[in-house]
């Protein structure tokens, strides 16, 4: 996988470069101090992943992210926690809070590698066929698979696909999250952001901004927070 780094702070670019270079699975193709320079580069060069700062002059990272092709993955980097949810609303793959920690960066890159492989390998792609009272049916490699609702932990939007996280594996399906939500029972699956549907029975804990399911941290979108709290706690919070 290749990447570029876009950040108006020279020290921040240097720190990111040093961290990324320690991970052999990813190659840095270039570094840019502003979005306009990065746009010029992308006009002639294909890039898998962009580490993108948010607070930049002229064109900020969020506006730049909206202009990118759908096949480019974005990991936002920011010193401001309030931008995190906005980033997920823009289909950013992840966000890293500065100062960036090596283990957190490695986790984000691993997520990017996983998604790139899922999207590239046709045998891992599937199609949503139908749903009944207790399961969804997925077609993959000319076979039909029945996935019980009780085995689905959560579902994440990924560009024009959704990733279904079960107890044991992941399946990627060509369908948007809104359509998937309409086909699933509302008393089991709840939309908690633009990018996530969760199975209520798998929630380990939550706070005002995040739901924790096993090792996964799922952000709660602002417009979804009150309905989620009301449904999950019965209005006690």
Coordinates of C-alpha atoms in Angstrom, one line a residue:
X1 CA 0.0 0.0 0.0
X2 CA 1.3 3.5 -0.8
X3 CA 0.4 6.8 0.9
X4 CA 1.0 10.5 1.0
X5 CA 1.2 12.9 4.0
X6 CA -0.6 16.2 3.9
X7 CA 0.1 18.6 6.8
X8 CA 1.1 22.3 6.9
X9 CA 3.4 21.8 9.9
X10 CA 6.9 20.6 9.0
X11 CA 7.5 18.9 12.3
X12 CA 4.2 17.1 12.1
X13 CA 5.1 15.7 8.7
X14 CA 8.5 14.6 9.9
X15 CA 7.0 12.8 12.9
X16 CA 4.5 11.1 10.8
X17 CA 7.1 10.1 8.2
X18 CA 9.3 8.6 10.9
X19 CA 6.4 6.6 12.3
X20 CA 5.2 5.3 9.0
X21 CA 8.7 4.3 7.8
X22 CA 8.8 1.8 10.7
X23 CA 5.9 -0.1 9.2
X24 CA 7.1 -2.2 6.2
X25 CA 3.7 -2.7 4.7
X26 CA 3.3 0.9 3.6
X27 CA 5.3 3.2 1.3
X28 CA 5.4 7.0 1.4
X29 CA 5.0 8.5 -2.1
X30 CA 5.2 12.1 -1.1
X31 CA 4.6 14.9 1.5
X32 CA 2.7 18.1 1.0
X33 CA 2.2 21.2 3.1
X34 CA -1.2 22.1 1.7
X35 CA -4.2 20.5 0.0
X36 CA -3.7 22.3 -3.3
X37 CA -0.2 20.8 -3.8
X38 CA -1.7 17.4 -2.9
X39 CA -4.5 17.9 -5.4
X40 CA -2.0 18.6 -8.2
X41 CA -0.1 15.4 -7.3
X42 CA -3.2 13.3 -7.3
X43 CA -4.2 14.5 -10.7
X44 CA -1.4 12.4 -12.2
X45 CA -0.6 9.8 -9.5
X46 CA -2.7 7.1 -7.9
X47 CA -2.6 6.9 -4.1
X48 CA -4.1 4.3 -1.8
X49 CA -4.1 6.2 1.4
X50 CA -3.8 9.8 2.6
X51 CA -2.7 10.9 6.1
X52 CA -4.6 14.2 6.2
X53 CA -4.3 17.1 8.6
X54 CA -7.5 19.0 9.2
X55 CA -6.4 22.5 10.2
X56 CA -4.6 23.9 7.1
X57 CA -4.7 27.3 5.3
X58 CA -6.7 28.0 2.2
X59 CA -8.3 24.5 1.9
X60 CA -8.8 22.6 5.1
X61 CA -8.6 18.8 5.4
X62 CA -12.3 18.2 5.7
X63 CA -13.1 20.1 2.5
X64 CA -10.2 18.4 0.7
X65 CA -11.5 14.9 1.8
X66 CA -14.9 15.6 0.2
X67 CA -13.2 16.1 -3.2
X68 CA -11.2 12.9 -3.2
X69 CA -12.1 9.8 -5.4
X70 CA -14.1 7.1 -3.6
X71 CA -11.3 4.6 -3.9
X72 CA -8.8 6.7 -1.8
X73 CA -8.7 6.0 1.9
X74 CA -8.3 8.8 4.3
X75 CA -6.9 8.8 7.8
X76 CA -7.4 12.2 9.4
X77 CA -4.7 13.6 11.8
X78 CA -5.7 16.4 14.2
X79 CA -4.9 18.0 17.5
X80 CA -8.6 18.7 18.1
X81 CA -11.0 16.0 19.3
X82 CA -14.1 17.8 18.2
X83 CA -13.2 17.0 14.5
X84 CA -13.3 13.3 15.0
X85 CA -17.0 12.8 14.5
X86 CA -17.1 15.1 11.5
X87 CA -14.3 13.0 10.0
X88 CA -16.4 9.8 10.3
X89 CA -19.3 11.6 8.7
X90 CA -17.1 12.2 5.7
X91 CA -16.3 8.5 5.4
X92 CA -12.8 8.9 6.7
X93 CA -11.3 5.5 7.6
X94 CA -10.0 6.6 10.9
X95 CA -8.6 9.6 12.8
X96 CA -5.4 10.0 14.8
X97 CA -5.1 12.5 17.6
X98 CA -1.8 14.4 17.8
X99 CA 0.7 13.7 19.2
X100 CA 0.3 10.4 17.4
X101 CA 1.3 7.2 19.1
X102 CA 3.0 4.4 17.3
X103 CA 0.6 1.7 18.4
X104 CA -2.4 3.8 17.4
X105 CA -0.9 4.5 14.0
X106 CA -0.2 0.8 13.5
X107 CA -3.8 0.0 14.3
X108 CA -5.1 2.6 11.7
X109 CA -2.7 1.3 9.0
X110 CA -3.8 -2.3 9.7
X111 CA -7.4 -1.2 9.2
X112 CA -6.5 0.4 5.9
X113 CA -4.6 -2.7 4.7
X114 CA -7.6 -4.9 5.7
X115 CA -10.1 -2.8 3.8
X116 CA -7.8 -2.5 0.7
X117 CA -7.5 -6.3 0.6
X118 CA -11.3 -6.8 1.1
X119 CA -12.0 -4.4 -1.8
X120 CA -9.4 -5.8 -4.1
X121 CA -10.1 -9.5 -3.6
X122 CA -13.2 -10.5 -5.5
X123 CA -13.5 -13.7 -3.7
X124 CA -14.0 -11.8 -0.4
X125 CA -16.8 -9.7 -1.9
X126 CA -20.4 -10.8 -1.6
X127 CA -23.9 -9.6 -2.3
X128 CA -26.8 -9.1 0.1
X129 CA -29.6 -11.3 -1.1
X130 CA -32.4 -11.3 1.5
X131 CA -33.3 -11.2 5.2
X132 CA -35.9 -13.0 7.3
X133 CA -37.0 -12.9 10.9
X134 CA -33.6 -14.1 12.3
X135 CA -30.9 -13.9 9.7
X136 CA -29.5 -12.3 6.5
X137 CA -28.5 -14.3 3.4
X138 CA -25.3 -13.4 1.7
X139 CA -24.1 -14.7 -1.7
X140 CA -20.4 -15.2 -2.1
X141 CA -18.4 -17.3 -4.6
X142 CA -21.7 -18.7 -6.1
X143 CA -22.8 -20.0 -2.7
X144 CA -25.5 -18.7 -0.2
X145 CA -24.6 -18.1 3.4
X146 CA -27.1 -17.7 6.3
X147 CA -25.8 -15.2 9.0
X148 CA -27.8 -15.1 12.1
X149 CA -28.6 -11.7 13.6
X150 CA -27.2 -12.9 16.9
X151 CA -23.8 -13.5 15.3
X152 CA -23.5 -9.9 13.8
X153 CA -21.7 -7.6 16.2
X154 CA -21.9 -4.4 14.0
X155 CA -21.9 -3.2 10.4
X156 CA -19.6 -0.5 9.1
X157 CA -19.9 1.6 5.9
X158 CA -17.0 1.5 3.6
X159 CA -17.4 3.8 0.6
X160 CA -20.0 1.9 -1.6
X161 CA -19.9 -1.2 0.6
X162 CA -20.7 -2.4 4.1
X163 CA -18.4 -4.6 6.2
X164 CA -20.4 -7.0 8.4
X165 CA -18.4 -7.9 11.5
X166 CA -19.6 -11.3 12.9
X167 CA -18.3 -13.2 15.9
X168 CA -15.7 -14.8 13.9
X169 CA -15.0 -12.9 10.6
X170 CA -15.8 -10.0 8.3
X171 CA -17.8 -10.0 5.1
X172 CA -17.9 -7.1 2.6
X173 CA -21.1 -6.5 0.6
X174 CA -21.9 -4.1 -2.2
X175 CA -24.7 -2.1 -0.5
X176 CA -24.9 1.2 1.3
X177 CA -25.6 1.4 5.0
X178 CA -29.0 3.1 4.8
X179 CA -30.3 0.3 2.6
X180 CA -28.9 -2.4 4.9
X181 CA -30.5 -0.7 7.9
X182 CA -33.9 -0.8 6.3
X183 CA -33.6 -4.6 5.8
X184 CA -32.7 -5.3 9.5
X185 CA -34.9 -5.4 12.6
X186 CA -34.9 -2.0 14.4
X187 CA -35.1 -3.6 17.8
X188 CA -31.8 -5.3 17.3
X189 CA -29.7 -3.0 15.1
X190 CA -29.4 0.7 15.7
X191 CA -27.8 3.4 13.6
X192 CA -25.3 5.3 15.8
X193 CA -23.5 7.3 13.1
X194 CA -23.4 7.8 9.4
X195 CA -20.9 4.9 9.3
X196 CA -22.1 2.4 11.8
X197 CA -25.0 0.0 12.7
X198 CA -24.6 -1.9 15.9
X199 CA -26.2 -4.9 17.5
X200 CA -27.4 -3.7 20.9
X201 CA -26.7 -7.0 22.5
X202 CA -23.0 -6.8 21.9
X203 CA -22.4 -3.4 23.6
X204 CA -19.9 -3.8 26.5
X205 CA -20.0 -0.1 27.6
X206 CA -20.5 3.4 26.2
X207 CA -20.1 7.1 27.0
X208 CA -21.4 10.3 25.4
X209 CA -19.2 9.8 22.3
X210 CA -18.2 6.2 22.0
X211 CA -19.6 2.7 22.1
X212 CA -17.3 -0.1 23.1
X213 CA -17.8 -3.6 21.6
X214 CA -14.9 -5.9 22.5
X215 CA -11.7 -4.2 21.2
X216 CA -13.7 -1.9 18.8
X217 CA -14.4 1.8 19.6
X218 CA -17.5 3.0 17.6
X219 CA -18.2 6.8 17.5
X220 CA -21.7 8.1 18.2
X221 CA -22.8 10.7 15.7
X222 CA -24.4 13.9 17.2
X223 CA -27.8 13.4 15.6
X224 CA -27.9 9.7 16.6
X225 CA -26.9 10.2 20.3
X226 CA -30.3 11.0 21.8
X227 CA -32.2 8.2 19.9
X228 CA -29.6 5.7 20.8
X229 CA -29.6 6.6 24.5
X230 CA -33.4 6.5 24.6
X231 CA -33.7 3.1 22.9
X232 CA -30.8 1.4 24.8
X233 CA -31.4 2.8 28.3
X234 CA -35.2 3.3 28.1
X235 CA -34.7 7.0 28.7
X236 CA -32.9 6.6 32.0
X237 CA -29.9 8.7 30.9

